[in-house]
PDB file of C-alpha atoms in Angstrom:
ATOM      1  CA  MET A  21      -7.891 -18.264  19.254  1.00  0.00           C
ATOM      2  CA  ASP A  22     -10.647 -20.708  20.489  1.00  0.00           C
ATOM      3  CA  THR A  23     -11.285 -23.766  18.571  1.00  0.00           C
ATOM      4  CA  ALA A  24     -15.337 -22.782  17.728  1.00  0.00           C
ATOM      5  CA  PHE A  25     -14.201 -19.564  16.197  1.00  0.00           C
ATOM      6  CA  LEU A  26     -11.329 -20.962  14.231  1.00  0.00           C
ATOM      7  CA  ASP A  27     -13.904 -23.929  12.857  1.00  0.00           C
ATOM      8  CA  TRP A  28     -15.967 -20.562  11.869  1.00  0.00           C
ATOM      9  CA  ALA A  29     -13.021 -18.641  10.351  1.00  0.00           C
ATOM     10  CA  LEU A  30     -11.779 -21.519   8.371  1.00  0.00           C
ATOM     11  CA  ALA A  31     -15.099 -23.012   7.287  1.00  0.00           C
ATOM     12  CA  ASP A  32     -15.007 -21.163   3.771  1.00  0.00           C
ATOM     13  CA  PHE A  33     -11.186 -20.899   3.864  1.00  0.00           C
ATOM     14  CA  SER A  34      -9.633 -19.686   0.239  1.00  0.00           C
ATOM     15  CA  GLY A  35      -6.542 -20.447   0.597  1.00  0.00           C
ATOM     16  CA  TYR A  36      -5.091 -16.912   0.737  1.00  0.00           C
ATOM     17  CA  VAL A  37      -3.748 -15.039   3.754  1.00  0.00           C
ATOM     18  CA  ALA A  38      -2.889 -11.653   4.309  1.00  0.00           C
ATOM     19  CA  ALA A  39      -0.587 -10.745   7.038  1.00  0.00           C
ATOM     20  CA  ASP A  40       0.576  -7.837   8.705  1.00  0.00           C
ATOM     21  CA  GLU A  41       1.628  -6.098  12.093  1.00  0.00           C
ATOM     22  CA  VAL A  42       0.373  -2.810  13.619  1.00  0.00           C
ATOM     23  CA  TYR A  43       2.235  -0.797  16.309  1.00  0.00           C
ATOM     24  CA  ASP A  44       0.268   0.770  19.406  1.00  0.00           C
ATOM     25  CA  GLY A  45       3.146   2.508  21.283  1.00  0.00           C
ATOM     26  CA  PRO A  46       4.957  -0.335  23.294  1.00  0.00           C
ATOM     27  CA  PHE A  47       2.949  -2.974  21.587  1.00  0.00           C
ATOM     28  CA  CYS A  48       2.690  -4.843  18.360  1.00  0.00           C
ATOM     29  CA  ILE A  49      -0.023  -6.610  17.047  1.00  0.00           C
ATOM     30  CA  LEU A  50       0.457  -9.560  14.521  1.00  0.00           C
ATOM     31  CA  SER A  51      -2.714 -10.277  12.566  1.00  0.00           C
ATOM     32  CA  ALA A  52      -3.316 -13.059   9.488  1.00  0.00           C
ATOM     33  CA  VAL A  53      -6.585 -12.748   7.699  1.00  0.00           C
ATOM     34  CA  ASP A  54      -8.241 -14.651   4.721  1.00  0.00           C
ATOM     35  CA  ASN A  55      -7.113 -12.256   1.694  1.00  0.00           C
ATOM     36  CA  ARG A  56     -10.253 -13.350  -0.386  1.00  0.00           C
ATOM     37  CA  ARG A  57     -12.952 -13.700   2.565  1.00  0.00           C
ATOM     38  CA  TYR A  58     -11.677 -10.878   4.782  1.00  0.00           C
ATOM     39  CA  LYS A  59     -12.398 -13.280   7.857  1.00  0.00           C
ATOM     40  CA  ARG A  60      -9.729 -12.222  10.494  1.00  0.00           C
ATOM     41  CA  LEU A  61      -7.920 -15.732  11.470  1.00  0.00           C
ATOM     42  CA  LEU A  62      -5.183 -15.452  14.268  1.00  0.00           C
ATOM     43  CA  TYR A  63      -3.544 -12.274  16.157  1.00  0.00           C
ATOM     44  CA  ASP A  64      -0.947 -12.235  18.808  1.00  0.00           C
ATOM     45  CA  VAL A  65      -0.469  -9.225  20.901  1.00  0.00           C
ATOM     46  CA  LEU A  66       3.648  -8.629  21.392  1.00  0.00           C
ATOM     47  CA  ASP A  67       4.978  -5.872  24.396  1.00  0.00           C
ATOM     48  CA  HIS A  68       8.203  -5.739  21.825  1.00  0.00           C
ATOM     49  CA  ASP A  69       9.161  -5.566  18.568  1.00  0.00           C
ATOM     50  CA  PRO A  70       8.572  -8.438  16.466  1.00  0.00           C
ATOM     51  CA  THR A  71      11.493 -10.434  15.574  1.00  0.00           C
ATOM     52  CA  HIS A  72      11.709 -13.337  13.159  1.00  0.00           C
ATOM     53  CA  ASP A  73      11.251 -15.923  16.114  1.00  0.00           C
ATOM     54  CA  ASP A  74       7.849 -14.223  16.926  1.00  0.00           C
ATOM     55  CA  ILE A  75       7.014 -14.450  13.361  1.00  0.00           C
ATOM     56  CA  ARG A  76       8.077 -18.046  12.967  1.00  0.00           C
ATOM     57  CA  ALA A  77       5.833 -19.158  16.154  1.00  0.00           C
ATOM     58  CA  PHE A  78       2.979 -16.842  14.586  1.00  0.00           C
ATOM     59  CA  LEU A  79       2.946 -18.275  11.376  1.00  0.00           C
ATOM     60  CA  GLY A  80       3.580 -21.922  13.221  1.00  0.00           C
ATOM     61  CA  ARG A  81       0.035 -21.346  14.727  1.00  0.00           C
ATOM     62  CA  LEU A  82      -1.457 -20.800  11.576  1.00  0.00           C
ATOM     63  CA  LYS A  83       0.085 -23.766  10.075  1.00  0.00           C
ATOM     64  CA  MET A  84      -1.121 -26.051  12.975  1.00  0.00           C
ATOM     65  CA  ALA A  85      -4.642 -24.735  12.301  1.00  0.00           C
ATOM     66  CA  LEU A  86      -4.673 -25.235   8.734  1.00  0.00           C
ATOM     67  CA  ALA A  87      -3.245 -28.932   9.286  1.00  0.00           C
ATOM     68  CA  ALA A  88      -5.959 -29.600  11.840  1.00  0.00           C
ATOM     69  CA  ARG A  89      -8.617 -28.867   9.135  1.00  0.00           C
ATOM     70  CA  ASP A  90      -6.735 -30.250   6.014  1.00  0.00           C
ATOM     71  CA  LEU A  91      -6.530 -27.239   4.446  1.00  0.00           C
ATOM     72  CA  THR A  92      -4.024 -25.901   2.579  1.00  0.00           C
ATOM     73  CA  LEU A  93      -2.194 -22.400   1.943  1.00  0.00           C
ATOM     74  CA  CYS A  94      -1.817 -21.203  -1.455  1.00  0.00           C
ATOM     75  CA  GLY A  95      -0.573 -17.815  -1.171  1.00  0.00           C
ATOM     76  CA  VAL A  96       0.468 -15.080   1.228  1.00  0.00           C
ATOM     77  CA  THR A  97       0.125 -11.355   0.817  1.00  0.00           C
ATOM     78  CA  THR A  98       2.744  -9.278   2.702  1.00  0.00           C
ATOM     79  CA  ASP A  99       4.010  -5.655   2.901  1.00  0.00           C
ATOM     80  CA  GLY A 100       7.412  -4.904   2.319  1.00  0.00           C
ATOM     81  CA  SER A 101       8.687  -5.804   5.356  1.00  0.00           C
ATOM     82  CA  ALA A 102      11.907  -7.625   5.916  1.00  0.00           C
ATOM     83  CA  LEU A 103      10.184  -9.732   8.703  1.00  0.00           C
ATOM     84  CA  TYR A 104       8.249 -12.137   6.830  1.00  0.00           C
ATOM     85  CA  PRO A 105      10.544 -13.575   3.910  1.00  0.00           C
ATOM     86  CA  GLU A 106      12.750 -16.072   5.870  1.00  0.00           C
ATOM     87  CA  PRO A 107      10.131 -17.123   8.351  1.00  0.00           C
ATOM     88  CA  LEU A 108       7.585 -17.950   5.816  1.00  0.00           C
ATOM     89  CA  ARG A 109      10.480 -20.263   3.752  1.00  0.00           C
ATOM     90  CA  GLU A 110      11.008 -22.025   6.656  1.00  0.00           C
ATOM     91  CA  VAL A 111       7.309 -22.690   7.882  1.00  0.00           C
ATOM     92  CA  PHE A 112       5.442 -22.837   4.470  1.00  0.00           C
ATOM     93  CA  GLY A 113       8.413 -23.922   2.211  1.00  0.00           C
ATOM     94  CA  ASP A 114       7.899 -22.936  -1.186  1.00  0.00           C
ATOM     95  CA  VAL A 115       4.370 -21.093  -0.615  1.00  0.00           C
ATOM     96  CA  PRO A 116       4.240 -17.954  -3.378  1.00  0.00           C
ATOM     97  CA  HIS A 117       5.006 -15.089  -1.300  1.00  0.00           C
ATOM     98  CA  GLN A 118       3.404 -11.827  -2.563  1.00  0.00           C
ATOM     99  CA  ILE A 119       4.541  -8.378  -1.516  1.00  0.00           C
ATOM    100  CA  CYS A 120       1.535  -5.857  -1.576  1.00  0.00           C
ATOM    101  CA  THR A 121       1.620  -3.879  -4.817  1.00  0.00           C
ATOM    102  CA  PHE A 122      -0.057  -0.713  -3.035  1.00  0.00           C
ATOM    103  CA  HIS A 123       3.067  -0.205  -0.870  1.00  0.00           C
ATOM    104  CA  ILE A 124       5.417  -0.460  -3.705  1.00  0.00           C
ATOM    105  CA  VAL A 125       3.403   2.000  -6.124  1.00  0.00           C
ATOM    106  CA  ALA A 126       2.905   4.245  -2.709  1.00  0.00           C
ATOM    107  CA  GLU A 127       6.568   4.212  -2.343  1.00  0.00           C
ATOM    108  CA  VAL A 128       7.587   5.158  -6.081  1.00  0.00           C
ATOM    109  CA  GLY A 129       5.070   7.586  -6.453  1.00  0.00           C
ATOM    110  CA  LYS A 130       6.486   9.098  -3.259  1.00  0.00           C
ATOM    111  CA  ALA A 131       9.816   9.237  -4.999  1.00  0.00           C
ATOM    112  CA  VAL A 132       8.104  11.072  -8.376  1.00  0.00           C
ATOM    113  CA  VAL A 133       5.978  13.725  -5.840  1.00  0.00           C
ATOM    114  CA  GLY A 134       9.538  14.617  -4.180  1.00  0.00           C
ATOM    115  CA  ALA A 135      11.148  14.995  -7.723  1.00  0.00           C
ATOM    116  CA  VAL A 136       8.289  17.137  -8.861  1.00  0.00           C
ATOM    117  CA  ALA A 137       9.064  19.407  -5.270  1.00  0.00           C
ATOM    118  CA  SER A 138      12.571  19.247  -5.786  1.00  0.00           C
ATOM    119  CA  ALA A 139      11.840  20.885  -9.428  1.00  0.00           C
ATOM    120  CA  ARG A 140       9.948  23.370  -7.588  1.00  0.00           C
ATOM    121  CA  LYS A 141      12.928  24.775  -5.577  1.00  0.00           C
ATOM    122  CA  ALA A 142      14.931  24.901  -8.547  1.00  0.00           C
ATOM    123  CA  LEU A 143      12.492  27.242 -10.350  1.00  0.00           C
ATOM    124  CA  ALA A 144      12.118  29.381  -7.143  1.00  0.00           C
ATOM    125  CA  ALA A 145      16.291  29.390  -7.215  1.00  0.00           C
ATOM    126  CA  GLN A 146      16.237  30.700 -10.959  1.00  0.00           C
ATOM    127  CA  GLN A 147      13.884  33.637 -10.157  1.00  0.00           C
ATOM    128  CA  PRO A 148      15.586  36.449 -10.730  1.00  0.00           C
ATOM    129  CA  LYS A 149      15.946  39.115  -7.898  1.00  0.00           C
ATOM    130  CA  LEU A 150      14.547  42.597  -8.649  1.00  0.00           C
ATOM    131  CA  ARG A 151      15.257  45.731  -6.852  1.00  0.00           C
ATOM    132  CA  LYS A 152      12.312  47.752  -4.857  1.00  0.00           C
ATOM    133  CA  GLY A 153       9.786  49.729  -6.745  1.00  0.00           C
ATOM    134  CA  ARG A 154       8.702  49.366 -10.409  1.00  0.00           C
ATOM    135  CA  PRO A 155      11.070  48.080 -12.754  1.00  0.00           C
ATOM    136  CA  SER A 156      12.086  51.135 -15.217  1.00  0.00           C
ATOM    137  CA  THR A 157      14.702  49.663 -17.533  1.00  0.00           C
ATOM    138  CA  PRO A 158      13.993  47.170 -20.412  1.00  0.00           C
ATOM    139  CA  ALA A 159      16.042  44.294 -18.763  1.00  0.00           C
ATOM    140  CA  ALA A 160      14.162  44.975 -15.005  1.00  0.00           C
ATOM    141  CA  LYS A 161      10.588  44.540 -17.241  1.00  0.00           C
ATOM    142  CA  GLN A 162      12.316  41.460 -18.934  1.00  0.00           C
ATOM    143  CA  ALA A 163      13.485  40.174 -15.267  1.00  0.00           C
ATOM    144  CA  ALA A 164      10.132  40.966 -13.522  1.00  0.00           C
ATOM    145  CA  ARG A 165       8.259  38.970 -16.331  1.00  0.00           C
ATOM    146  CA  THR A 166      10.830  35.964 -15.957  1.00  0.00           C
ATOM    147  CA  LYS A 167      10.216  35.873 -12.444  1.00  0.00           C
ATOM    148  CA  LYS A 168       6.271  36.242 -12.512  1.00  0.00           C
ATOM    149  CA  ARG A 169       6.454  32.977 -15.179  1.00  0.00           C
ATOM    150  CA  LEU A 170       8.554  30.966 -13.404  1.00  0.00           C
ATOM    151  CA  ALA A 171       6.566  31.848  -9.993  1.00  0.00           C
ATOM    152  CA  ALA A 172       3.426  30.742 -11.619  1.00  0.00           C
ATOM    153  CA  GLN A 173       4.840  27.742 -13.158  1.00  0.00           C
ATOM    154  CA  GLY A 174       6.208  26.672  -9.479  1.00  0.00           C
ATOM    155  CA  ALA A 175       2.587  27.334  -8.173  1.00  0.00           C
ATOM    156  CA  ALA A 176       1.057  25.232 -11.313  1.00  0.00           C
ATOM    157  CA  LEU A 177       3.536  22.023 -10.446  1.00  0.00           C
ATOM    158  CA  PHE A 178       2.196  22.595  -6.625  1.00  0.00           C
ATOM    159  CA  THR A 179      -1.603  22.485  -7.426  1.00  0.00           C
ATOM    160  CA  HIS A 180      -1.417  19.778 -10.006  1.00  0.00           C
ATOM    161  CA  ARG A 181       1.376  17.641  -8.824  1.00  0.00           C
ATOM    162  CA  TYR A 182      -0.885  14.611  -8.482  1.00  0.00           C
ATOM    163  CA  LEU A 183      -1.375  14.319 -12.259  1.00  0.00           C
ATOM    164  CA  PHE A 184       2.529  12.934 -12.426  1.00  0.00           C
ATOM    165  CA  VAL A 185       1.315  10.076 -10.438  1.00  0.00           C
ATOM    166  CA  GLN A 186      -2.174   9.838 -11.129  1.00  0.00           C
ATOM    167  CA  ARG A 187      -2.942   6.246 -13.079  1.00  0.00           C
ATOM    168  CA  HIS A 188      -5.113   7.362 -15.948  1.00  0.00           C
ATOM    169  CA  LEU A 189      -5.519  10.479 -17.702  1.00  0.00           C
ATOM    170  CA  ASN A 190      -8.008  11.876 -19.663  1.00  0.00           C
ATOM    171  CA  LYS A 191      -6.967  14.370 -22.753  1.00  0.00           C
ATOM    172  CA  THR A 192      -7.467  17.724 -20.324  1.00  0.00           C
ATOM    173  CA  GLU A 193      -5.321  16.283 -17.779  1.00  0.00           C
ATOM    174  CA  ARG A 194      -2.381  15.499 -20.195  1.00  0.00           C
ATOM    175  CA  LYS A 195      -2.539  18.862 -21.837  1.00  0.00           C
ATOM    176  CA  THR A 196      -2.455  20.569 -17.991  1.00  0.00           C
ATOM    177  CA  LEU A 197       0.601  18.335 -17.137  1.00  0.00           C
ATOM    178  CA  TRP A 198       2.401  19.102 -20.591  1.00  0.00           C
ATOM    179  CA  ARG A 199       1.646  22.712 -19.621  1.00  0.00           C
ATOM    180  CA  VAL A 200       3.149  22.847 -16.130  1.00  0.00           C
ATOM    181  CA  SER A 201       6.184  20.590 -16.926  1.00  0.00           C
ATOM    182  CA  ARG A 202       7.151  22.437 -20.245  1.00  0.00           C
ATOM    183  CA  GLY A 203      10.701  23.291 -19.901  1.00  0.00           C
ATOM    184  CA  LEU A 204      11.482  20.712 -17.488  1.00  0.00           C
ATOM    185  CA  PRO A 205      12.063  17.557 -19.418  1.00  0.00           C
ATOM    186  CA  GLN A 206      12.919  15.707 -16.674  1.00  0.00           C
ATOM    187  CA  LEU A 207       9.529  15.513 -15.327  1.00  0.00           C
ATOM    188  CA  GLY A 208       8.189  14.418 -18.411  1.00  0.00           C
ATOM    189  CA  ALA A 209      10.457  11.697 -18.192  1.00  0.00           C
ATOM    190  CA  LEU A 210       9.044  10.591 -14.728  1.00  0.00           C
ATOM    191  CA  ARG A 211       5.356  10.940 -16.125  1.00  0.00           C
ATOM    192  CA  ALA A 212       6.284   8.202 -18.459  1.00  0.00           C
ATOM    193  CA  VAL A 213       7.877   6.140 -16.030  1.00  0.00           C
ATOM    194  CA  MET A 214       5.208   5.795 -13.826  1.00  0.00           C
ATOM    195  CA  ASP A 215       2.921   4.879 -16.634  1.00  0.00           C
ATOM    196  CA  GLN A 216       5.424   1.911 -17.354  1.00  0.00           C
ATOM    197  CA  VAL A 217       5.361   1.024 -13.504  1.00  0.00           C
ATOM    198  CA  TYR A 218       1.509   0.875 -13.609  1.00  0.00           C
ATOM    199  CA  ALA A 219       1.636  -1.235 -16.849  1.00  0.00           C
ATOM    200  CA  LEU A 220       4.243  -3.933 -14.764  1.00  0.00           C
ATOM    201  CA  PHE A 221       0.868  -4.722 -12.472  1.00  0.00           C
ATOM    202  CA  ASP A 222      -1.136  -5.594 -15.663  1.00  0.00           C
ATOM    203  CA  ARG A 223      -3.210  -9.035 -14.782  1.00  0.00           C
ATOM    204  CA  ARG A 224      -3.151  -9.515 -18.706  1.00  0.00           C
ATOM    205  CA  CYS A 225       0.695 -10.108 -18.250  1.00  0.00           C
ATOM    206  CA  ARG A 226       2.586 -13.073 -16.949  1.00  0.00           C
ATOM    207  CA  THR A 227       5.038 -12.376 -14.143  1.00  0.00           C
ATOM    208  CA  GLN A 228       7.901 -13.677 -16.734  1.00  0.00           C
ATOM    209  CA  THR A 229       6.730 -11.002 -19.040  1.00  0.00           C
ATOM    210  CA  ALA A 230       6.646  -8.335 -16.280  1.00  0.00           C
ATOM    211  CA  LEU A 231       9.965  -9.364 -15.001  1.00  0.00           C
ATOM    212  CA  ALA A 232      11.773  -8.585 -18.533  1.00  0.00           C
ATOM    213  CA  LYS A 233       9.412  -5.423 -18.452  1.00  0.00           C
ATOM    214  CA  LEU A 234      11.101  -4.227 -15.340  1.00  0.00           C
ATOM    215  CA  ALA A 235      14.639  -5.214 -16.542  1.00  0.00           C
ATOM    216  CA  THR A 236      14.249  -3.193 -19.773  1.00  0.00           C
ATOM    217  CA  LEU A 237      12.637  -0.280 -17.671  1.00  0.00           C
ATOM    218  CA  ARG A 238      16.086  -0.634 -15.032  1.00  0.00           C
ATOM    219  CA  ARG A 239      18.406  -0.441 -17.936  1.00  0.00           C
ATOM    220  CA  ARG A 240      16.778   2.738 -19.401  1.00  0.00           C
ATOM    221  CA  LEU A 241      17.294   4.585 -15.980  1.00  0.00           C
ATOM    222  CA  GLN A 242      20.414   3.860 -15.656  1.00  0.00           C
ATOM    223  CA  ARG A 243      21.066   5.382 -18.542  1.00  0.00           C
ATOM    224  CA  PHE A 244      19.613   8.835 -17.428  1.00  0.00           C
ATOM    225  CA  PRO A 245      21.168   8.956 -13.815  1.00  0.00           C
ATOM    226  CA  GLN A 246      19.239  11.922 -12.456  1.00  0.00           C
ATOM    227  CA  VAL A 247      15.873  10.391 -13.090  1.00  0.00           C
ATOM    228  CA  GLY A 248      17.570   6.942 -11.988  1.00  0.00           C
ATOM    229  CA  GLU A 249      18.825   8.460  -8.773  1.00  0.00           C
ATOM    230  CA  THR A 250      15.233   9.653  -8.128  1.00  0.00           C
ATOM    231  CA  LEU A 251      13.534   6.066  -8.722  1.00  0.00           C
ATOM    232  CA  LYS A 252      16.046   3.956  -6.387  1.00  0.00           C
ATOM    233  CA  LYS A 253      12.920   1.940  -5.252  1.00  0.00           C
ATOM    234  CA  LEU A 254      12.837   0.446  -8.762  1.00  0.00           C
ATOM    235  CA  PHE A 255      15.858  -1.355  -8.221  1.00  0.00           C
ATOM    236  CA  SER A 256      14.643  -2.974  -5.290  1.00  0.00           C
ATOM    237  CA  PRO A 257      14.043  -7.002  -5.233  1.00  0.00           C
ATOM    238  CA  THR A 258      10.676  -5.996  -3.449  1.00  0.00           C
ATOM    239  CA  LEU A 259       9.557  -5.302  -6.530  1.00  0.00           C
ATOM    240  CA  ASP A 260      10.100  -8.734  -8.285  1.00  0.00           C
ATOM    241  CA  LYS A 261       8.298  -9.990  -5.344  1.00  0.00           C
ATOM    242  CA  ALA A 262       5.268  -7.698  -5.874  1.00  0.00           C
ATOM    243  CA  LEU A 263       4.789  -9.392  -9.432  1.00  0.00           C
ATOM    244  CA  THR A 264       4.099 -12.757  -8.131  1.00  0.00           C
ATOM    245  CA  PHE A 265       0.393 -12.440  -8.401  1.00  0.00           C
ATOM    246  CA  LEU A 266       0.376 -12.475 -12.208  1.00  0.00           C
ATOM    247  CA  ASP A 267       0.711 -16.226 -12.492  1.00  0.00           C
ATOM    248  CA  ASP A 268      -2.082 -17.163 -10.173  1.00  0.00           C
ATOM    249  CA  LYS A 269      -5.292 -14.976 -11.072  1.00  0.00           C
ATOM    250  CA  LEU A 270      -6.748 -16.165  -7.729  1.00  0.00           C
ATOM    251  CA  LEU A 271      -3.990 -14.481  -5.607  1.00  0.00           C
ATOM    252  CA  PRO A 272      -4.646 -10.758  -4.476  1.00  0.00           C
ATOM    253  CA  SER A 273      -2.305  -8.542  -5.342  1.00  0.00           C
ATOM    254  CA  THR A 274      -2.510  -6.118  -2.100  1.00  0.00           C
ATOM    255  CA  SER A 275      -3.024  -6.954   1.416  1.00  0.00           C
ATOM    256  CA  ASN A 276      -6.148  -4.803   1.623  1.00  0.00           C
ATOM    257  CA  ALA A 277      -7.818  -7.672   3.699  1.00  0.00           C
ATOM    258  CA  VAL A 278      -5.615  -7.121   6.769  1.00  0.00           C
ATOM    259  CA  GLU A 279      -5.218  -3.137   6.264  1.00  0.00           C
ATOM    260  CA  ARG A 280      -8.784  -3.244   6.987  1.00  0.00           C
ATOM    261  CA  GLY A 281      -8.625  -5.327  10.305  1.00  0.00           C
ATOM    262  CA  ASN A 282      -5.775  -2.571  11.329  1.00  0.00           C
ATOM    263  CA  ARG A 283      -8.360   0.526  10.228  1.00  0.00           C
ATOM    264  CA  ARG A 284     -10.741  -1.128  12.692  1.00  0.00           C
ATOM    265  CA  TYR A 285      -8.230  -1.775  15.458  1.00  0.00           C
ATOM    266  CA  ARG A 286      -7.324   2.168  14.943  1.00  0.00           C
ATOM    267  CA  LYS A 287     -10.982   3.187  15.366  1.00  0.00           C
ATOM    268  CA  MET A 288     -11.905   1.112  18.315  1.00  0.00           C
ATOM    269  CA  GLN A 289      -8.219   2.105  20.067  1.00  0.00           C
ATOM    270  CA  LYS A 290      -9.693   5.853  19.974  1.00  0.00           C
ATOM    271  CA  SER A 291     -13.513   5.319  20.879  1.00  0.00           C
ATOM    272  CA  VAL A 292     -13.624   1.806  22.988  1.00  0.00           C
ATOM    273  CA  TYR A 293     -10.613   2.181  25.596  1.00  0.00           C
ATOM    274  CA  ARG A 294      -7.817   4.538  26.348  1.00  0.00           C
ATOM    275  CA  VAL A 295      -5.649   2.509  29.546  1.00  0.00           C
ATOM    276  CA  ARG A 296      -3.730  -0.081  27.082  1.00  0.00           C
ATOM    277  CA  THR A 297      -2.080  -3.177  28.215  1.00  0.00           C
ATOM    278  CA  GLN A 298      -1.387  -6.169  27.078  1.00  0.00           C
ATOM    279  CA  ALA A 299      -4.067  -8.546  28.518  1.00  0.00           C
ATOM    280  CA  GLN A 300      -6.435  -5.879  27.832  1.00  0.00           C
ATOM    281  CA  LEU A 301      -5.682  -5.566  23.766  1.00  0.00           C
ATOM    282  CA  SER A 302      -5.511  -9.483  23.662  1.00  0.00           C
ATOM    283  CA  ALA A 303      -9.263  -9.435  25.119  1.00  0.00           C
ATOM    284  CA  ARG A 304     -10.613  -6.469  23.198  1.00  0.00           C
ATOM    285  CA  LEU A 305      -9.335  -7.931  19.683  1.00  0.00           C
ATOM    286  CA  ALA A 306     -10.922 -11.332  20.893  1.00  0.00           C
ATOM    287  CA  LEU A 307     -13.926  -9.679  21.927  1.00  0.00           C
ATOM    288  CA  ASP A 308     -14.323  -7.827  18.539  1.00  0.00           C
ATOM    289  CA  MET A 309     -13.548 -11.175  16.625  1.00  0.00           C
ATOM    290  CA  TRP A 310     -16.261 -12.828  17.961  1.00  0.00           C
ATOM    291  CA  ARG A 311     -18.814 -10.404  17.243  1.00  0.00           C
ATOM    292  CA  GLU A 312     -17.837 -10.575  13.934  1.00  0.00           C
ATOM    293  CA  ALA A 313     -18.156 -14.312  13.730  1.00  0.00           C
ATOM    294  CA  GLN A 314     -21.721 -13.949  15.283  1.00  0.00           C
ATOM    295  CA  GLY A 315     -22.516 -10.886  13.013  1.00  0.00           C
ATOM    296  CA  ALA A 316     -24.609 -13.169  10.402  1.00  0.00           C
ATOM    297  CA  GLY A 317     -26.718 -14.539  13.105  1.00  0.00           C
ATOM    298  CA  ARG A 318     -27.460 -11.224  14.686  1.00  0.00           C
ATOM    299  CA  HIS A 319     -27.991  -9.980  11.191  1.00  0.00           C
ATOM    300  CA  GLN A 320     -30.971 -12.690  10.760  1.00  0.00           C
ATOM    301  CA  THR A 321     -32.551 -12.137  14.302  1.00  0.00           C
ATOM    302  CA  LEU A 322     -32.674  -8.516  13.510  1.00  0.00           C
ATOM    303  CA  HIS A 323     -34.405  -9.422  10.011  1.00  0.00           C
ATOM    304  CA  THR A 324     -36.710 -11.729  11.590  1.00  0.00           C
ATOM    305  CA  LEU A 325     -37.838  -9.150  14.524  1.00  0.00           C
ATOM    306  CA  HIS A 326     -38.492  -6.564  11.382  1.00  0.00           C
ATOM    307  CA  GLU A 327     -40.497  -8.931   9.351  1.00  0.00           C
ATOM    308  CA  ALA A 328     -42.536  -9.610  12.797  1.00  0.00           C
ATOM    309  CA  ARG A 329     -42.818  -6.220  14.035  1.00  0.00           C
ATOM    310  CA  ALA A 330     -44.404  -5.626  10.469  1.00  0.00           C
ATOM    311  CA  ALA A 331     -46.858  -8.263  10.494  1.00  0.00           C
TER     312      ALA A 331
END
């Protein structure tokens, strides 16, 4: 990037960076964003899937830009990709590396919703098979009632499946959750596990306290193989790295800043251009970032013109 742009982007550098990659067909775009100021700092367009060497070179550019302005990197936030930990240690040393909590919780929630779907399939398999016509015998009538009840419970589980992963539940939602999961104790256990997972990311805790809670949760899951098999993600070492932000009040827990830039690129990808080459992608990103840098001056000019017109 041009030196003048970097001077603007790093003028009020917060010390915290979010890094991520976005794929567009055969191309991959690496991005680094100020995770508190939401300013895009650097990008790189690759014509292949990134490797550790690519990430190492990209982080080396960031280090040079910071060193040229006597700035210090205080923390880096990425997703759970295995591309970043090793290059980050080699380039920046012991700088805190935070794994985005949104990605971790999303994966755990996906596993819980999958377990709810499995419970629905089990309910469907339990439904008794009935002969054609109206049931006449007491046993047939009982089987019809059982089938209707199980079908209704399966439909209710599908309608209210979001309650198993929703962060906060009011009294009515908890009563609904109890009703739809009645007779399925494993689903109640999954909801309790989700509450404990959300409690891990409470900023009132320290990392050491959260790690102790996580160890207790893992021991409990090992005693219940059926639930522990569903939530394998809770035994991943990336979850430990997702608790790094608890010891630094300024370290963002998510990589939302760089994800916002990725969403902006996706929108531009659909509406601005269609023919994509590596050079065009690089030029379009540079133009968009320069437009962002000139946004404050453009806003001031428009404000002055409106005031002059009103006068």
